[in-house]
Amino acid sequence: MRPVKLALLGCGTVGAEVVRLLHDQAADLTARIGAPLELVGVAVRRPGRARGDLPVDPGLFTTDALGLVKRDDVDVVIEVVGGIEPARTWLTEALRGGTSVVTANKALLAEDGAALHDAAAEGNADLYYEASVAGAIPLLRPLRESLHGDRVTRVTGIVNGTTNFILSSMDATGAGFQEALDEATELGYAEADPTADVEGFDAAAKAAILASLAFHTRVTAADVFREGMTAVTAGDVASAKEMGCTIKLLCIAERGPDSTGRESVSVRVHPAMIPRTHPLAGVGDAFNAVFVEAEAAGQLMFYGRGAGGTPTASAVLGDIVAAARNRLTGSRAPSESAYADLPIRPIGEALTRYHISLDVADRQGVLAAVAGVFAKHEVSIATVRQSGRDADATLVIVTHQAPDSHLAATVAELATLEIVRSIASVLRVEGGN
Ligand code: NDP
Ligand code: HSE
């Protein structure tokens, strides 16, 4: 059998582990595929960089990624560089030219996945991207294949390891956000610039990919409502604990009717309180977990390591095997399924619950005035707790479910009341009612 030729773009955290697995498991991979895999080039930014004991011929390194992609003897391009450009140019070129692609690039898929799918269709090539969401966890293949006979209604997940580590640490130790972030940086979970993680951009990209697959609709990162977790305080975490809850950065993708009754999709990423009995509440450390609800299958839970070189490389290798087999047999990966083409429902129509902490003056009529604002915006109050007194009272109000726009209007009006000194925090509450 002729070898299946691979070009690797990127040899950093993930790429180096892809090289190691290709080397260490060469015999098994050959047996499973029916032909050996041959690495014919590795594109990097700094070819002279020391790469430890990486089992790769130094002569394979190049800075000419485009040249590698254009080689007509390459069967599969593996992209583990990241970012939008030049990755988009490389992958579009490869796919259009009939070369299959395996990528971990969630940012690119969430921004312009449609263009990549179109290029794959044009070139009759495969586009695999299991590693782009939740690292090692087999999640996209189940959505893309196993659940294609079912109707997925909701996907709820913890898809960012860094923020889950931070929130789990705040919950366990009572630490504040900055202290927990410093710990995550020290342990190598958070990057030097953690913006993409803590502001929810990374989770929003993953949410877009999940929603596209789950609902057969093109969803981009721009369609996802996003709120980061930098405003979550130690006080919020303590308050959640008192309610039997914990705080997680959730990605929530739902299918359902919009305000006019039309079937639509809602996708959001934000911190939320969830009951400690919820299956996602026990997901600690930097782990990821995704809870999928489908009409026939019911509830499914996927759990594991969502980041790190070796776990992510495991997902990349699985895709390489699939793409290599297809090359040998002349078959194709499942093509994009976007036939449903559902409209995106705005965040204002999402049904959720709020946990609101208000610093108020403790005097007659304050509770009635506050309750009046909730009633005016058709928001039903579930519980009210007061702590402190006189000038230092705090009211903690948890609502029943209501459209997010009603809840947001309630908070906006509360902020204008003379009796409300400040709105200490507003958090959504998910799971249970
Ligand atoms: P790294 O920053 O560790 O590695 C990036 C690699 O790309 C390096 O080898 C770098 O070269 C190379 N590179 C950068 N720019 C260029 C360029 N212009 N031309 C050629 N090569 C270039 O990234 P990761 O391995 O962490 O991530 C790779 C991808 O995997 C990203 O899309 C990321 O989102 C995704 N991913 C990462 C996970 C993780 O845990 N790290 C988890 C899931 C997905 P050099 O070595 O010379 O610097
Ligand atoms: N920064 C990401 C995380 C890496 O913390 O989950 C995996 O995509």
Coordinates of C-alpha atoms in Angstrom, one line a residue, residues 4-257:
V4 CA -0.7 8.3 3.2
K5 CA 1.3 11.6 3.2
L6 CA 0.7 14.2 5.9
A7 CA 1.7 17.9 6.1
L8 CA 1.7 19.4 9.6
L9 CA 1.1 23.1 10.0
G10 CA 2.2 24.1 13.5
C11 CA 4.4 22.2 16.0
G12 CA 3.6 23.9 19.3
T13 CA 1.7 22.5 22.3
V14 CA -0.7 20.4 20.2
G15 CA 1.5 19.8 17.0
A16 CA 4.4 18.4 19.0
E17 CA 2.1 15.8 20.6
V18 CA 0.7 15.0 17.2
V19 CA 4.2 14.3 16.0
R20 CA 4.9 12.2 19.1
L21 CA 1.8 10.1 18.7
L22 CA 2.4 9.6 15.0
H23 CA 5.8 8.2 15.9
D24 CA 5.0 6.2 19.0
Q25 CA 1.9 4.6 17.5
A26 CA 3.1 4.1 13.9
A27 CA 2.7 0.4 13.8
D28 CA -0.8 0.4 15.3
L29 CA -1.9 3.3 13.0
T30 CA -0.6 1.4 10.0
A31 CA -2.6 -1.7 11.0
R32 CA -5.7 0.3 11.6
I33 CA -5.5 2.4 8.4
G34 CA -4.1 -0.3 6.2
A35 CA -1.2 1.9 5.1
P36 CA 1.6 3.8 6.8
L37 CA 1.3 7.5 7.6
E38 CA 4.3 9.5 6.3
L39 CA 5.0 13.1 7.6
V40 CA 6.4 15.0 4.6
G41 CA 6.7 18.5 6.1
V42 CA 6.2 20.6 9.2
A43 CA 5.5 24.3 8.8
V44 CA 6.4 26.5 11.8
R45 CA 7.3 30.1 12.4
R46 CA 10.8 29.5 13.8
P47 CA 12.3 26.4 12.2
G48 CA 15.6 26.8 14.2
R49 CA 13.8 26.6 17.6
A50 CA 14.9 23.9 19.9
R51 CA 12.2 21.2 20.1
G52 CA 13.6 18.8 22.7
D53 CA 13.6 15.2 21.8
L54 CA 10.8 15.4 19.3
P55 CA 11.0 12.4 17.0
V56 CA 11.0 14.2 13.7
D57 CA 13.6 14.7 11.0
P58 CA 14.8 18.4 11.4
G59 CA 15.0 18.6 7.6
L60 CA 11.2 18.5 7.5
F61 CA 10.8 21.9 9.1
T62 CA 9.9 24.8 6.8
T63 CA 8.4 28.3 7.1
D64 CA 6.6 27.9 3.8
A65 CA 3.2 26.6 4.9
L66 CA 1.5 27.6 1.6
G67 CA 4.1 25.7 -0.4
L68 CA 3.5 22.6 1.7
V69 CA -0.2 22.9 1.3
K70 CA 0.1 23.2 -2.5
R71 CA 2.2 20.0 -2.9
D72 CA 0.2 17.6 -5.0
D73 CA 1.5 14.5 -3.2
V74 CA 0.1 15.6 0.2
D75 CA -3.1 13.6 1.2
V76 CA -4.0 15.3 4.5
V77 CA -3.1 18.8 5.9
I78 CA -3.1 19.0 9.7
E79 CA -3.5 22.6 10.9
V80 CA -2.6 23.3 14.5
V81 CA -1.4 26.9 14.2
G82 CA -4.6 28.7 15.1
G83 CA -6.0 32.2 14.3
I84 CA -7.9 33.3 11.2
E85 CA -5.2 34.3 8.7
P86 CA -3.1 32.8 7.2
A87 CA -4.8 29.6 8.4
R88 CA -7.9 30.3 6.3
T89 CA -5.9 30.8 3.1
W90 CA -3.9 27.6 3.7
L91 CA -7.0 25.5 4.4
T92 CA -9.1 26.9 1.6
E93 CA -6.2 26.3 -0.8
A94 CA -5.8 22.7 0.5
L95 CA -9.5 21.8 0.4
R96 CA -10.2 23.4 -3.0
G97 CA -7.2 21.4 -4.4
G98 CA -8.7 18.1 -3.1
T99 CA -6.4 17.7 0.0
S100 CA -8.2 16.7 3.1
V101 CA -7.9 18.9 6.2
V102 CA -7.8 18.1 9.9
T103 CA -7.8 21.2 12.1
A104 CA -8.2 22.2 15.8
N105 CA -8.8 25.8 14.9
K106 CA -12.1 26.8 16.6
A107 CA -11.6 30.5 16.0
L108 CA -11.5 30.0 12.2
L109 CA -14.3 27.4 12.2
A110 CA -16.6 29.7 14.2
E111 CA -15.8 32.8 12.1
D112 CA -15.8 31.3 8.6
G113 CA -16.6 27.6 8.8
A114 CA -19.0 28.0 6.0
A115 CA -16.2 29.0 3.6
L116 CA -14.2 25.9 4.6
H117 CA -17.1 23.6 4.1
D118 CA -17.8 25.1 0.7
A119 CA -14.1 24.6 -0.2
A120 CA -14.3 21.0 1.0
A121 CA -17.4 20.4 -1.2
E122 CA -15.7 22.1 -4.2
G123 CA -12.5 20.0 -3.9
N124 CA -14.3 16.8 -2.9
A125 CA -12.1 16.7 0.2
D126 CA -12.7 15.9 3.9
L127 CA -12.9 18.6 6.7
Y128 CA -12.5 17.1 10.2
Y129 CA -12.3 19.3 13.3
E130 CA -13.0 17.1 16.4
A131 CA -10.2 18.8 18.5
S132 CA -11.7 22.3 18.0
V133 CA -14.3 21.8 20.8
A134 CA -13.6 20.1 24.2
G135 CA -10.1 18.7 23.3
A136 CA -10.0 15.0 23.8
I137 CA -13.8 14.5 24.3
P138 CA -15.4 12.7 21.3
L139 CA -18.3 15.1 20.9
L140 CA -18.4 16.5 17.3
R141 CA -18.5 13.0 15.7
P142 CA -21.5 12.0 17.9
L143 CA -23.3 15.3 16.9
R144 CA -22.2 15.0 13.3
E145 CA -22.9 11.3 12.8
S146 CA -24.3 9.3 15.7
L147 CA -27.2 11.7 16.5
H148 CA -28.1 12.3 12.9
G149 CA -31.2 10.2 13.3
D150 CA -32.4 12.2 16.2
R151 CA -33.5 15.8 16.9
V152 CA -31.2 17.6 19.3
T153 CA -33.0 20.2 21.4
R154 CA -30.4 21.6 23.8
V155 CA -26.6 21.5 24.3
T156 CA -25.3 22.8 27.7
G157 CA -21.6 22.7 28.3
I158 CA -18.5 23.7 30.1
V159 CA -16.2 24.1 27.2
N160 CA -13.4 26.2 28.6
G161 CA -10.9 24.6 30.9
T162 CA -9.2 27.7 32.1
T163 CA -12.3 29.4 33.4
N164 CA -13.6 26.2 34.9
F165 CA -10.4 25.9 36.8
I166 CA -10.7 29.5 38.0
L167 CA -14.4 29.1 39.1
S168 CA -13.8 25.7 40.7
S169 CA -10.9 27.2 42.7
M170 CA -13.1 30.2 43.7
D171 CA -15.7 27.8 44.9
A172 CA -13.3 25.5 46.8
T173 CA -11.2 28.1 48.5
G174 CA -13.3 31.3 48.6
A175 CA -10.6 33.1 46.5
G176 CA -11.4 36.1 44.4
F177 CA -11.2 36.1 40.6
Q178 CA -7.7 37.6 40.4
E179 CA -6.2 35.3 43.0
A180 CA -7.7 32.2 41.2
L181 CA -6.5 33.5 37.8
D182 CA -3.0 33.9 39.2
E183 CA -3.1 30.3 40.4
A184 CA -4.3 29.2 37.0
T185 CA -1.4 31.1 35.3
E186 CA 1.2 29.6 37.7
L187 CA -0.1 26.1 37.0
G188 CA 0.1 26.7 33.2
Y189 CA -3.7 26.6 32.6
A190 CA -4.2 30.2 31.7
E191 CA -2.2 31.8 28.9
A192 CA -0.1 35.0 29.4
D193 CA -3.0 36.9 27.9
P194 CA -6.1 35.1 29.2
T195 CA -8.6 37.5 27.5
A196 CA -10.0 34.9 25.1
D197 CA -10.8 32.5 27.9
V198 CA -12.0 34.8 30.7
E199 CA -14.0 37.1 28.4
G200 CA -15.8 34.0 26.9
F201 CA -14.5 34.4 23.3
D202 CA -13.0 30.8 23.3
A203 CA -16.3 29.3 24.7
A204 CA -18.4 31.4 22.2
A205 CA -16.4 30.0 19.2
K206 CA -17.0 26.5 20.5
A207 CA -20.7 27.2 21.2
A208 CA -21.0 28.3 17.5
I209 CA -19.5 25.1 16.3
L210 CA -21.7 22.9 18.6
A211 CA -24.9 24.8 17.6
S212 CA -24.1 24.5 13.9
L213 CA -23.8 20.7 14.2
A214 CA -26.6 20.2 16.6
F215 CA -29.2 22.3 14.7
H216 CA -28.1 21.9 11.1
T217 CA -27.8 25.6 10.8
R218 CA -24.8 27.9 10.1
V219 CA -24.0 29.6 13.4
T220 CA -21.0 31.9 13.7
A221 CA -19.3 33.4 16.8
A222 CA -21.0 36.7 16.0
D223 CA -24.4 35.0 16.5
V224 CA -23.5 34.0 20.0
F225 CA -24.4 36.2 23.0
R226 CA -21.3 36.4 25.1
E227 CA -20.6 37.6 28.6
G228 CA -17.2 36.8 30.3
M229 CA -16.7 35.8 33.9
T230 CA -14.3 38.5 35.1
A231 CA -17.1 40.2 37.1
V232 CA -17.9 37.1 39.2
T233 CA -16.9 37.9 42.8
A234 CA -16.1 35.8 45.8
G235 CA -19.4 37.2 47.2
D236 CA -21.3 35.8 44.2
V237 CA -19.7 32.4 44.8
A238 CA -20.6 32.5 48.5
S239 CA -24.1 33.6 47.7
A240 CA -24.4 30.7 45.2
K241 CA -23.2 28.3 47.9
E242 CA -25.9 29.5 50.3
M243 CA -28.5 28.7 47.7
G244 CA -27.1 25.2 47.1
C245 CA -25.5 26.3 43.8
T246 CA -22.1 26.8 42.1
I247 CA -21.1 29.2 39.4
K248 CA -19.9 27.9 36.0
L249 CA -19.2 29.6 32.6
L250 CA -21.8 27.8 30.5
C251 CA -22.4 27.6 26.8
I252 CA -26.1 27.0 26.1
A253 CA -27.4 26.3 22.6
E254 CA -31.2 25.7 22.3
R255 CA -33.7 25.1 19.6
G256 CA -37.2 26.4 20.1
P257 CA -39.9 28.8 19.0

